[in-house]
mmCIF file of C-alpha atoms in Angstrom:
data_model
loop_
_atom_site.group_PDB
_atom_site.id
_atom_site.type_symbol
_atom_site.label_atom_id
_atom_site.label_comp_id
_atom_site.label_asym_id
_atom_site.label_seq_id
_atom_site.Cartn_x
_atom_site.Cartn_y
_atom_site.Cartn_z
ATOM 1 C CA UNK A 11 17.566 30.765 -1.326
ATOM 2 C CA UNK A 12 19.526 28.044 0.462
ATOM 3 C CA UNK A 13 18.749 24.657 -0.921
ATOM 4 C CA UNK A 14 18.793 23.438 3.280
ATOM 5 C CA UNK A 15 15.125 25.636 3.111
ATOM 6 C CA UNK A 16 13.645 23.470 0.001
ATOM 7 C CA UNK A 17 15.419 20.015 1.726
ATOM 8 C CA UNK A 18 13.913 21.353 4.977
ATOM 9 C CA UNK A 19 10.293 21.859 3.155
ATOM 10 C CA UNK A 20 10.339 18.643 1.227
ATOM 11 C CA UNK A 21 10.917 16.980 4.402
ATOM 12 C CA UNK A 22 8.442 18.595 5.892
ATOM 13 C CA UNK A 23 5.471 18.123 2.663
ATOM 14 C CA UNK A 24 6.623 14.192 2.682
ATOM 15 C CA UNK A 25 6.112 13.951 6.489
ATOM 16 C CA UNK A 26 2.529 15.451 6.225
ATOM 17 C CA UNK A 27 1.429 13.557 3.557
ATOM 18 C CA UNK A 28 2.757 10.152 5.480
ATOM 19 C CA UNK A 29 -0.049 10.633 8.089
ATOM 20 C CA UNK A 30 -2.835 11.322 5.714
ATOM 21 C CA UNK A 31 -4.424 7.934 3.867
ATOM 22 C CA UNK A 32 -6.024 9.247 0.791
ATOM 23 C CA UNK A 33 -6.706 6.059 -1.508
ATOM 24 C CA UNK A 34 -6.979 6.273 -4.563
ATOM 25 C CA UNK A 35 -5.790 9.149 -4.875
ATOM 26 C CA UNK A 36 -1.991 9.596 -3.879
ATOM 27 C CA UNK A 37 -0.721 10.973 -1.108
ATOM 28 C CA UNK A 38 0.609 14.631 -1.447
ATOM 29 C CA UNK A 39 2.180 17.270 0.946
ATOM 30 C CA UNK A 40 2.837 20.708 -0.103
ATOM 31 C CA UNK A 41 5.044 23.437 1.590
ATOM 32 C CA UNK A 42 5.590 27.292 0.275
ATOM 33 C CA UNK A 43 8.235 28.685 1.382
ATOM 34 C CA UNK A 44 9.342 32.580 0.901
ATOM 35 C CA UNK A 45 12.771 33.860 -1.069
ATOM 36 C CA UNK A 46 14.172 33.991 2.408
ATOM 37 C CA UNK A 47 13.620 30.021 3.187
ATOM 38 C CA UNK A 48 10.927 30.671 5.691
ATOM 39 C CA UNK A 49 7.837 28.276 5.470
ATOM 40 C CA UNK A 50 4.155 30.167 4.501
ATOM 41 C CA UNK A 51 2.380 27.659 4.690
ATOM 42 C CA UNK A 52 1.926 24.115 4.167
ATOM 43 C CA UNK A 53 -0.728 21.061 3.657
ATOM 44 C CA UNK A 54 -1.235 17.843 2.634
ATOM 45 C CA UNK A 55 -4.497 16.095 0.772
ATOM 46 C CA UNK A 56 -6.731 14.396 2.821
ATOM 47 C CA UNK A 57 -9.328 12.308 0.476
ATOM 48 C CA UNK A 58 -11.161 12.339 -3.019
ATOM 49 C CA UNK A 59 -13.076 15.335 -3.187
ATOM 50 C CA UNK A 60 -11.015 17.409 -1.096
ATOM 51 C CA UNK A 61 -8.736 20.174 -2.244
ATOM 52 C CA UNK A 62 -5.292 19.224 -3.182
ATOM 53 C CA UNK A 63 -1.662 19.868 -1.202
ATOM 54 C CA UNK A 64 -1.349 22.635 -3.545
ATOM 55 C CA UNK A 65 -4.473 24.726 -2.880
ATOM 56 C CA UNK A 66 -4.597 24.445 0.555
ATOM 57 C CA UNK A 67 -1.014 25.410 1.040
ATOM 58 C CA UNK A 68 -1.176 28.289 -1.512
ATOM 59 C CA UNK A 69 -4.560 29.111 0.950
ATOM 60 C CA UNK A 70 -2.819 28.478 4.310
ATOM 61 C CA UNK A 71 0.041 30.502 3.036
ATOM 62 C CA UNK A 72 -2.371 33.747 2.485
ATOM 63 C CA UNK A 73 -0.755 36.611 0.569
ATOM 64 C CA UNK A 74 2.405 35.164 -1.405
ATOM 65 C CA UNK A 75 5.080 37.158 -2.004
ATOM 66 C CA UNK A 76 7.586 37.741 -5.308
ATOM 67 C CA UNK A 77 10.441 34.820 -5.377
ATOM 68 C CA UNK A 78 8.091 31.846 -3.514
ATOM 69 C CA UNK A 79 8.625 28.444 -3.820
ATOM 70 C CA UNK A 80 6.271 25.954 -3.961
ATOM 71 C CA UNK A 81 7.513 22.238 -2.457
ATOM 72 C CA UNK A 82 5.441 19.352 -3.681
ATOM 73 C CA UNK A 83 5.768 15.415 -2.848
ATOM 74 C CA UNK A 84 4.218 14.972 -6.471
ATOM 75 C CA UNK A 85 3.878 16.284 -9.762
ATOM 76 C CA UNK A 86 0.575 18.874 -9.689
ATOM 77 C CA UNK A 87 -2.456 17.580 -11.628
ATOM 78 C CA UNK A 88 -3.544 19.387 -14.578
ATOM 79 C CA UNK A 89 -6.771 17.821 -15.177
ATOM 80 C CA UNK A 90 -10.447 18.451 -13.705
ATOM 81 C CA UNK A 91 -11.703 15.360 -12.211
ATOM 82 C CA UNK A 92 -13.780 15.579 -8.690
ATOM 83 C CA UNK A 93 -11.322 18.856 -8.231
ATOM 84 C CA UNK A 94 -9.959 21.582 -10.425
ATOM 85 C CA UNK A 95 -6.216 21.173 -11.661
ATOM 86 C CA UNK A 96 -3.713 22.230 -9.296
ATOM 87 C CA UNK A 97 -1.362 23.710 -11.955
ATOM 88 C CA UNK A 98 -4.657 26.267 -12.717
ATOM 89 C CA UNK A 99 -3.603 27.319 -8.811
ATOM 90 C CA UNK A 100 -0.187 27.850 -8.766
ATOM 91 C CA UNK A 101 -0.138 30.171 -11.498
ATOM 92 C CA UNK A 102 -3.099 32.161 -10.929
ATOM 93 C CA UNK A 103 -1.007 32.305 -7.176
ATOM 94 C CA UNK A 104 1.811 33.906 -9.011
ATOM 95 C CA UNK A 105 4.166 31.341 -7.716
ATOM 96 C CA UNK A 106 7.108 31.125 -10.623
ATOM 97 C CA UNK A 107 9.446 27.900 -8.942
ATOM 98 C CA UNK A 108 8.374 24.956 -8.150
ATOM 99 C CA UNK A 109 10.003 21.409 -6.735
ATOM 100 C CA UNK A 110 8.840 18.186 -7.160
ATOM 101 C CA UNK A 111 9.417 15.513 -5.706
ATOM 102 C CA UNK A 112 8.545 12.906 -8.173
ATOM 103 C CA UNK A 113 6.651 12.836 -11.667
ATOM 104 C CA UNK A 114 3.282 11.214 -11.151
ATOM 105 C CA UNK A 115 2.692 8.054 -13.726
ATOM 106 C CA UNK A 116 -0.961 8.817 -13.881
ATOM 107 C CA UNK A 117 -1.771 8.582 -17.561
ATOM 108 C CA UNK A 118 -4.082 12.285 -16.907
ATOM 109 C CA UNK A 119 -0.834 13.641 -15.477
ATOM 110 C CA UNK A 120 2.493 11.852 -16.569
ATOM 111 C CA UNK A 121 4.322 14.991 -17.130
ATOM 112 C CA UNK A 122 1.603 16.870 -18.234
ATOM 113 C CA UNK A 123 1.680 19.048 -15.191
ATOM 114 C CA UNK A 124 4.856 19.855 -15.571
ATOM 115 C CA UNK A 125 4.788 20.622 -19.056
ATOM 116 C CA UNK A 126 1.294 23.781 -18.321
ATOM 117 C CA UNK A 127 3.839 24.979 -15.625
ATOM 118 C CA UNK A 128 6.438 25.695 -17.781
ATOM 119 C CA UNK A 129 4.271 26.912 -20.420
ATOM 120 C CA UNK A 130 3.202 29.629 -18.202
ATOM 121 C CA UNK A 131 6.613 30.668 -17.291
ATOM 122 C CA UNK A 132 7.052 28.922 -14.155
ATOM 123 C CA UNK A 133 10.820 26.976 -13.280
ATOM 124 C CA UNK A 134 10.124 23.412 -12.310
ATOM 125 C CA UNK A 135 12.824 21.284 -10.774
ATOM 126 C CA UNK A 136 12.154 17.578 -10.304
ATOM 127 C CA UNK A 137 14.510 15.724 -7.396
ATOM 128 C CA UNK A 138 16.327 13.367 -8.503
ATOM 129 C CA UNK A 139 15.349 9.693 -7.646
ATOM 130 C CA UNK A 140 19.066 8.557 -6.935
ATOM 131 C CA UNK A 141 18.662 11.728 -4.059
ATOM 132 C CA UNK A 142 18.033 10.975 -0.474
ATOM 133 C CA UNK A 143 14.486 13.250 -0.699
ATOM 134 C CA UNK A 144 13.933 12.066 -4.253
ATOM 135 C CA UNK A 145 13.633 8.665 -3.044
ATOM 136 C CA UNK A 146 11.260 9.431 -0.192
ATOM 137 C CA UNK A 147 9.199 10.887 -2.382
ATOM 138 C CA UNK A 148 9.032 8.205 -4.401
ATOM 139 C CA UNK A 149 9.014 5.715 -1.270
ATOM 140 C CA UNK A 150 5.722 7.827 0.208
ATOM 141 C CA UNK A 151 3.085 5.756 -1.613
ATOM 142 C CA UNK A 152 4.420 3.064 -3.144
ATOM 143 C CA UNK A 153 0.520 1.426 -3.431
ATOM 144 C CA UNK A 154 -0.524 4.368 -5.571
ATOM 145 C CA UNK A 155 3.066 4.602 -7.549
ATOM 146 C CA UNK A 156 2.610 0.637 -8.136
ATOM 147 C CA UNK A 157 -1.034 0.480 -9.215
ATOM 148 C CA UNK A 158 -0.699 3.454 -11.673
ATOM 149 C CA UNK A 159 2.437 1.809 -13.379
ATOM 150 C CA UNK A 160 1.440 -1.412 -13.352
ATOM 151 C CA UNK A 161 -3.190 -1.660 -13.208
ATOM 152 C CA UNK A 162 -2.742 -3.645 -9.746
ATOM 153 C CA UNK A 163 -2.669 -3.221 -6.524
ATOM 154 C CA UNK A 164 0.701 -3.727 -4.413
ATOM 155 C CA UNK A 165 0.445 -6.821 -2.865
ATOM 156 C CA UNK A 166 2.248 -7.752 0.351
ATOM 157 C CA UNK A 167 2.423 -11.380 1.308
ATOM 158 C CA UNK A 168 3.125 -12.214 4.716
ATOM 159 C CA UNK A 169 3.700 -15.526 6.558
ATOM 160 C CA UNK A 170 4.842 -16.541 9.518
ATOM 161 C CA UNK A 171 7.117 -19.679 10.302
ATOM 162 C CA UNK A 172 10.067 -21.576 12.589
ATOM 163 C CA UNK A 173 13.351 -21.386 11.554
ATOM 164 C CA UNK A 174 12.773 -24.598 9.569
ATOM 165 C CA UNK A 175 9.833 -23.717 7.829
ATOM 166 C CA UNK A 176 6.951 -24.630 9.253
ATOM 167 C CA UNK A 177 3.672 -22.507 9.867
ATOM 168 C CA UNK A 178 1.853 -24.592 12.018
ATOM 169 C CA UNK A 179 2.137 -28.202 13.503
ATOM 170 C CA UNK A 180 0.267 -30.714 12.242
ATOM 171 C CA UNK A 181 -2.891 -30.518 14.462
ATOM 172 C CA UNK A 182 -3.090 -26.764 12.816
ATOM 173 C CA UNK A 183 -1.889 -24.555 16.064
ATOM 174 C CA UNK A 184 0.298 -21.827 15.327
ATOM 175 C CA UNK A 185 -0.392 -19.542 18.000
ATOM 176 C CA UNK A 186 2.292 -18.002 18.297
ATOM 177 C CA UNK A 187 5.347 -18.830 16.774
ATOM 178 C CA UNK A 188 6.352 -15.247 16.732
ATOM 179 C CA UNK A 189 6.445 -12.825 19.696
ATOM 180 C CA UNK A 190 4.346 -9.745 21.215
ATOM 181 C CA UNK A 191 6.880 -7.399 19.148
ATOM 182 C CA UNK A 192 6.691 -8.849 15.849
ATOM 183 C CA UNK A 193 3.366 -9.775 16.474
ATOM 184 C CA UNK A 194 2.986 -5.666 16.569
ATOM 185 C CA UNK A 195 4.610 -5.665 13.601
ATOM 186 C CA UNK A 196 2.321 -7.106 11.859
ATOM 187 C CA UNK A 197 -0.415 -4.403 12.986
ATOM 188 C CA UNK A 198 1.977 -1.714 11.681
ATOM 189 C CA UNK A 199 2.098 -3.216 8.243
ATOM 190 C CA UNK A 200 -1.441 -3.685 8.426
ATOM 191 C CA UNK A 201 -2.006 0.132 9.352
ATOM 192 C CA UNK A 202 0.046 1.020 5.455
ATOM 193 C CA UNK A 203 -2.179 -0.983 3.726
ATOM 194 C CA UNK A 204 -5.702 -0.524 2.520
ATOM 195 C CA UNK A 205 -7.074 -4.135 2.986
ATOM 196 C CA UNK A 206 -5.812 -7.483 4.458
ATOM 197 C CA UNK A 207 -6.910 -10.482 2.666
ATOM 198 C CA UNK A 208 -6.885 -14.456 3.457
ATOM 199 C CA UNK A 209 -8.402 -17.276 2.370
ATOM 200 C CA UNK A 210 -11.645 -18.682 3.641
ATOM 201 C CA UNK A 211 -9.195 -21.858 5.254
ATOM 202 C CA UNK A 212 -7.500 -18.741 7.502
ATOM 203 C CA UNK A 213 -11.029 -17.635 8.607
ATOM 204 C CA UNK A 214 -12.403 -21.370 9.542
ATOM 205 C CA UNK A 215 -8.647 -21.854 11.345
ATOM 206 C CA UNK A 216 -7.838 -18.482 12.976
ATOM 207 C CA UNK A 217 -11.164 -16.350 13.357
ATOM 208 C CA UNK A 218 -9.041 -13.326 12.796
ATOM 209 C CA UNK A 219 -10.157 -9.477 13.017
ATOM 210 C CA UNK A 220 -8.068 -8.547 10.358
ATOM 211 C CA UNK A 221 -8.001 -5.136 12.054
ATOM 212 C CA UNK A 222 -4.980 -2.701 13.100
ATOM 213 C CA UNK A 223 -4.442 -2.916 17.419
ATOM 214 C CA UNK A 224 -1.964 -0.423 18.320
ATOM 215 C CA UNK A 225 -2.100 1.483 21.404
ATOM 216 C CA UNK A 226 -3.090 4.976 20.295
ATOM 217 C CA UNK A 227 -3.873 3.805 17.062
ATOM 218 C CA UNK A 228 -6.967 6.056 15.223
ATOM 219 C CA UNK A 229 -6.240 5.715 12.002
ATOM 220 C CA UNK A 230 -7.955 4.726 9.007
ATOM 221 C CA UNK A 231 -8.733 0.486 9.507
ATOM 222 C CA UNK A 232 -7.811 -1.593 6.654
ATOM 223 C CA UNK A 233 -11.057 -3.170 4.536
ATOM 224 C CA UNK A 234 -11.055 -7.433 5.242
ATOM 225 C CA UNK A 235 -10.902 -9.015 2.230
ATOM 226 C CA UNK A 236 -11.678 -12.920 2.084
ATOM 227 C CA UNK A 237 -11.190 -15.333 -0.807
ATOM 228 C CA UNK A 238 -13.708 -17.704 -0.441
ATOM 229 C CA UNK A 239 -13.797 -21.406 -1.120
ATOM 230 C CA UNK A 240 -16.053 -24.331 -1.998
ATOM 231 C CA UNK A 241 -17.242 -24.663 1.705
ATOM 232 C CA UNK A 242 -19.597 -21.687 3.307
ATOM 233 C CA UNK A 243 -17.972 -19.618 5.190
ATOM 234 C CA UNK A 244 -18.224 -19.721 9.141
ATOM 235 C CA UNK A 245 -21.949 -17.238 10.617
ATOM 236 C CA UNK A 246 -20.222 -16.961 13.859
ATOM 237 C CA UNK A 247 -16.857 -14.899 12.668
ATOM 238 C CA UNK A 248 -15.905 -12.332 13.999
ATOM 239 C CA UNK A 249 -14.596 -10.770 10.582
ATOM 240 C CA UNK A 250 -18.172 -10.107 9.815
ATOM 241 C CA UNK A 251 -18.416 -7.349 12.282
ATOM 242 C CA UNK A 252 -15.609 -5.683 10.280
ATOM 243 C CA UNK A 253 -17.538 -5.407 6.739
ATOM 244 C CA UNK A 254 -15.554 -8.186 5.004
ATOM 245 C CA UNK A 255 -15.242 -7.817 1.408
ATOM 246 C CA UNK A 256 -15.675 -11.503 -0.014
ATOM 247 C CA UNK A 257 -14.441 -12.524 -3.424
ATOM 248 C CA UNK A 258 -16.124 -15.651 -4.688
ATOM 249 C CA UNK A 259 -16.259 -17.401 -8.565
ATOM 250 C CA UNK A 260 -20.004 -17.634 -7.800
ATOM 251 C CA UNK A 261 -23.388 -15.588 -5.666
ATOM 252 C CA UNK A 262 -22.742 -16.967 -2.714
ATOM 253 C CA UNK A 263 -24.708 -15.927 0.667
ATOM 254 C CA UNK A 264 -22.616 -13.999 3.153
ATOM 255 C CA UNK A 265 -24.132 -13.105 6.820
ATOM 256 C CA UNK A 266 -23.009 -9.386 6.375
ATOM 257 C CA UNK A 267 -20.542 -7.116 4.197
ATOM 258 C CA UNK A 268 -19.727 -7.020 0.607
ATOM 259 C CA UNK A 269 -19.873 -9.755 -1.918
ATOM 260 C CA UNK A 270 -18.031 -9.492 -5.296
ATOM 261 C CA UNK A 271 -18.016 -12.420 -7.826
ATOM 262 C CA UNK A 272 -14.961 -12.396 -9.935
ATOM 263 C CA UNK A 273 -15.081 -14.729 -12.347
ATOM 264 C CA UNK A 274 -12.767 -18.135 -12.202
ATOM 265 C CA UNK A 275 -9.717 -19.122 -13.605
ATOM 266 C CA UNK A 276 -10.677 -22.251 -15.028
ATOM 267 C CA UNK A 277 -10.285 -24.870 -12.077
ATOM 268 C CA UNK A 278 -12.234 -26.026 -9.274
ATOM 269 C CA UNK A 279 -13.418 -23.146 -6.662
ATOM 270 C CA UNK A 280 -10.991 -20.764 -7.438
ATOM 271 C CA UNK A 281 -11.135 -17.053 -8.121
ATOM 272 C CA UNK A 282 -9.371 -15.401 -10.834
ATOM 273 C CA UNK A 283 -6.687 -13.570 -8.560
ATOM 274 C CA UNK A 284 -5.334 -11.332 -11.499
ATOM 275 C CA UNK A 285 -9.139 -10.245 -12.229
ATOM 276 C CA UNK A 286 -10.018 -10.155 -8.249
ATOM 277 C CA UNK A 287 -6.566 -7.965 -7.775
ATOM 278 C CA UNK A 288 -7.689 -5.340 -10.438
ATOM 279 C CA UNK A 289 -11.308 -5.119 -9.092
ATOM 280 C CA UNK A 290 -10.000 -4.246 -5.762
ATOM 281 C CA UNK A 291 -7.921 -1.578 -7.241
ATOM 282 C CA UNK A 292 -11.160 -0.665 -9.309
ATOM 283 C CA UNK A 293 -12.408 0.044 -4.904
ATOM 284 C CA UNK A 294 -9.309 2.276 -4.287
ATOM 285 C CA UNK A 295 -7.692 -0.761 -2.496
ATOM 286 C CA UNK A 296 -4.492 -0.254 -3.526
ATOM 287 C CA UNK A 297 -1.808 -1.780 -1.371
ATOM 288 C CA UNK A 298 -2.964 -5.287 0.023
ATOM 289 C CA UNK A 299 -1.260 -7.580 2.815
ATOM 290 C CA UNK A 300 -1.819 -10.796 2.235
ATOM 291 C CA UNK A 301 -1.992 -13.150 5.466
ATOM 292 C CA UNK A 302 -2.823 -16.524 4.782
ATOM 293 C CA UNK A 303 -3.027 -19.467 4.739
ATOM 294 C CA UNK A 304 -0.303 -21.472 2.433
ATOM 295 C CA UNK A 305 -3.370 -22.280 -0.442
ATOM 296 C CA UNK A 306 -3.824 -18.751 -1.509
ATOM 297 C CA UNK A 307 0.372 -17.694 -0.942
ATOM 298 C CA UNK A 308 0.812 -20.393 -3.154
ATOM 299 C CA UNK A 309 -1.544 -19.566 -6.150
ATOM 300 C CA UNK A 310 -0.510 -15.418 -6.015
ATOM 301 C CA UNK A 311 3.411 -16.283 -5.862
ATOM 302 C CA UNK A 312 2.299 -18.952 -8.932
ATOM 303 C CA UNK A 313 0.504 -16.340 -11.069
ATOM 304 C CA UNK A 314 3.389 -13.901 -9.717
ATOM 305 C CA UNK A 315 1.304 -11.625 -8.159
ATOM 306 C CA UNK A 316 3.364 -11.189 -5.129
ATOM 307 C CA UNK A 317 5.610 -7.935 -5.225
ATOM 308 C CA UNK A 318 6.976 -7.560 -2.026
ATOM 309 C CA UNK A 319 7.480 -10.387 1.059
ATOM 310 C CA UNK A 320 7.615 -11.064 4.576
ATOM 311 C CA UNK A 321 9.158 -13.686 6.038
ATOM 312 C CA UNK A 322 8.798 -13.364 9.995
ATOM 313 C CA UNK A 323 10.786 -16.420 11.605
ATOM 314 C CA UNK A 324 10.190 -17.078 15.076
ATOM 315 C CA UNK A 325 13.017 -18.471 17.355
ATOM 316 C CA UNK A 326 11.464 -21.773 17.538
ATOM 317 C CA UNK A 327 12.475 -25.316 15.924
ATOM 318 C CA UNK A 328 9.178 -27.490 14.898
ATOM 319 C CA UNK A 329 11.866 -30.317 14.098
ATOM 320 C CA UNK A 330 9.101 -31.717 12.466
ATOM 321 C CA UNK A 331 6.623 -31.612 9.333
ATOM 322 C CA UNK A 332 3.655 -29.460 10.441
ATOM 323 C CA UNK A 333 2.215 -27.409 7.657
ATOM 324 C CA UNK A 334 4.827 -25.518 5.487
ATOM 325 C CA UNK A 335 4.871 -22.509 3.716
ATOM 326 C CA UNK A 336 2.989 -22.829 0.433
ATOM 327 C CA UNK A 337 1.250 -25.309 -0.935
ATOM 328 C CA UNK A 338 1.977 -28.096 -3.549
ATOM 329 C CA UNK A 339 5.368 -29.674 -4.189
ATOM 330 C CA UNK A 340 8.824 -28.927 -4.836
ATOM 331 C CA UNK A 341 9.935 -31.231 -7.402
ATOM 332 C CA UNK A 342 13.091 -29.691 -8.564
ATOM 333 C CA UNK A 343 15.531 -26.924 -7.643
ATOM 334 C CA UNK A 344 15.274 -25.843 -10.984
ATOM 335 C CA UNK A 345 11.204 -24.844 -9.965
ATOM 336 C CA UNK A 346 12.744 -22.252 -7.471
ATOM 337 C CA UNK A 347 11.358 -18.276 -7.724
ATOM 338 C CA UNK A 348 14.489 -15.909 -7.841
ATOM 339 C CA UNK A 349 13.340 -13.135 -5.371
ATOM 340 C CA UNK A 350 15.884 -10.248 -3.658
ATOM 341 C CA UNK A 351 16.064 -10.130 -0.642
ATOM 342 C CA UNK A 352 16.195 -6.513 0.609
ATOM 343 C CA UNK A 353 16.346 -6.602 4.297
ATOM 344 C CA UNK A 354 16.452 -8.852 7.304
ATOM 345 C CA UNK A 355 15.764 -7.222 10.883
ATOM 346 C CA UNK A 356 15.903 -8.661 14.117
ATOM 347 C CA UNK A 357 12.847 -7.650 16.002
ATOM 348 C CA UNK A 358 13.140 -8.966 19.952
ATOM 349 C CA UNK A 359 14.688 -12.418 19.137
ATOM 350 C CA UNK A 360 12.586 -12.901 15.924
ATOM 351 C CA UNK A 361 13.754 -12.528 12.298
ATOM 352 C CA UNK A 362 11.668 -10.393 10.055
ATOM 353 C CA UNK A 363 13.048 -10.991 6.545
ATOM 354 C CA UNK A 364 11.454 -8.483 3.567
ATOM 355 C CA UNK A 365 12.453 -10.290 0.288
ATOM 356 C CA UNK A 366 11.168 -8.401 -2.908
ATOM 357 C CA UNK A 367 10.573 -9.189 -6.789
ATOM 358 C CA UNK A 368 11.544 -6.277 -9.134
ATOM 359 C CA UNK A 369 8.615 -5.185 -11.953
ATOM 360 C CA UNK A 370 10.036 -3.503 -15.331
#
C-alpha cells in the first residue's frame, strides 16, 4: 500500500471531522481504506451519544476485506461510557492496521486504546507530531486537546485597538476601529469556539449578540457567556434572546437564560475565573473567546488564564488617551508578560496579530 493512500485518507478523516462540532467529546474522522489504497468508507462523530468515527466508517465501509486499513484523527476509545469502545469494533471488524493520528490525553484512553489493539494482534502506527498530518491532527481540536491536558477550557482573548493602543476614545465609542473584513474575522473565530464571554461593562456599552453572522453560516452558535458585576445587568439586551449563560459570586435575578454562581475570589464583585473556567468546561464549553472589555482581559491575563491572543489593530491613530487595553497600571517594565508571538496577518489594511503563551 502506498503511504500517498493513508496521507490521502488522513487528509480526508481530519477534513470531516473539521466540520462536525462535537463538544465535549473530541472531534474524530475515520477513513478505511482497502490493500489497494482505495477508500471504503469513511465518517466522522457527530455528538455525545452518537456512534464514533470508527463504527460508522467500519459500517459505511460494509464488507471489509483482508489487508484494510483503518485511518483515525485520534486514538480509538477503549472504554464504555454513553457508547461502546471503539477498539471492541475494529477487531471484531477484522481490521489488523491501524493509523493514528494522535494519542488522545483522556485519562480513560491515554494509550490505553492503543495498547487492546495491539493486544489483539492488530499493527498500530501513530504519526508523528513533527509530520505535516501529525500536526493537523493534533491542530483539529485544540479546545478538547487543551482541556484534557490541562482541566480548562482554551481560552481566546480578543481585543481590538489603534495602532497606539487604544480601544475606545474617551466618551466610550469604538465602533469601528477595525474594518468589515476583520470585523468577519471575528465571526469566524467565534464559529471555532463553543462560547463567547464578556463582562457585564461590554453588555451595558456594546449590546452585543455574541452570535456567529456569516453569509451561509448554519453551524452550531456559540453559548453567550457574561461575567457579571456589582450593577444589574441591562432587561432590554439583546443577549438575552440568545440564552446567556451568566456567572455571578452571588443569586442574582437574570430576565432569561442560565445563571451559575461561582464562588469569589476574595475581593469586591468578582468571580473566581479559575473556578468559573472549570465549570464551563464541567458544560462541554471547551474553547472560549473572550471579547471584552479591558476589566475582565485584565484579571484572566493576571491569573494567567489567557492561552492564546488576538491583537486586531485597526489602521487608525487615536493620538490620544481613550481607554487602553487592560486595566490597572504599568508601573515597571520589569511587570511585563513574556508572550510569543506566532503570527501577524494583514487582513484588508488591518493587522491581526495572534500572540500565544506556551503551557508545560
Amino acid at each position: 500500500m502506498a503511504s500517498s493512500a493513508v496521507q490521502q485518507a488522513m487528509a480526508r478523516a481530519i477534513a470531516l471531522a473539521a466540520e462536525q462540532h462535537p463538544h465535549p467529546n473530541p472531534r474524530v474522522g475515520a477513513v478505511i481504506i482497502g490493500p489497494d489504497g482505495r477508500q471504503l468508507g469513511a465518517a466522522a462523530h457527530v455528538a455525545p451519544g452518537l456512534p464514533h468515527a470508527e463504527r460508522l466508517a467500519i459500517d459505511d465501509a460494509g464488507a471489509i476485506p483482508t489487508g484494510a486499513t483503518l485511518i483515525v484523527t485520534l486514538e480509538p476509545c477503549n472504554h464504555t461510557g454513553r457508547t461502546l469502545p471503539c477498539t471492541d469494533a475494529i477487531i471484531e471488524s477484522g481490521i489488523r492496521s491501524v493509523v493514528v493520528g494522535a494519542l488522545d490525553p483522556d485519562s480513560n484512553v491515554d494509550g490505553q486504546g492503543i495498547e487492546r489493539l495491539r493486544a489483539h494482534g492488530v499493527q498500530v502506527e501513530v504519526l508523528d507530531t513533527h509530520s505535516n498530518l501529525g500536526r493537523a491532527a493534533l491542530d483539529l481540536d485544540p479546545g478538547y486537546f487543551h482541556h484534557r491536558r490541562h482541566g480548562t477550557p482554551q481560552v481566546i482573548l480578543k481585543v481590538a485597538a489603534t495602532l497606539d493602543g487604544q480601544v475606545a476614545a474617551a466618551d466610550g465609542t469604538s465602533q469601528w476601529i477595525t474594518g468589515p473584513a476583520m470585523r468577519r474575522r471575528v465571526h469566524e473565530w467565534r464559529a471555532q469556539c463553543d462560547a463567547v464571554m464578556v463582562g457585564a461593562g461590554t453588555v451595558f456599552a456594546d449590546d452585543p449578540r455574541l452570535d456567529v453572522r456569516l453569509d451561509g453560516y448554519s453551524g452550531r452558535q456559540p453559548r453567550p457567556v457574561i461575567v457579571a458585576g456589582s450593577r444589574p445587568l441591562p432587561p432590554e439586551a439583546r443577549i438575552w434572546q440568545r440564552d446567556p449563560l451568566v456567572l455571578s459570586d452571588r443569586p442574582i435575578e437574570i430576565p432569561a437564560g442560565e445563571l451559575e454562581v461561582v464562588e469569589g475570589d476574595g475581593t469586591a464583585d468578582c468571580v473566581d475565573l479559575t473556578e468559573a473556567l472549570i465549570r464551563l468546561g464541567e458544560l462541554g464549553l471547551l474553547r472560549i473567546l473572550v471579547e471584552g472589555g479591558a476589566a475582565i482581559a485584565s484579571s484572566l491575563v493576571n491569573a494567567d488564564l489567557v492561552h492564546v491572543g488576538l491583537l486586531h489593530l485597526g489602521a487608525k491613530l487615536g493620538m490620544g488617551l481613550g481607554r487602553p487595553l487592560f486595566d490597572g497600571t504599568f508601573a515597571t517594565i520589569e511587570a511585563a508578560r513574556e508572550v510569543e508571538i506566532a503570527t501577524a496577518e494583514l487582513v484588508d489594511g488591518d493587522l491581526e496579530v495572534r500572540w500565544e503563551r506556551r503551557l508545560g
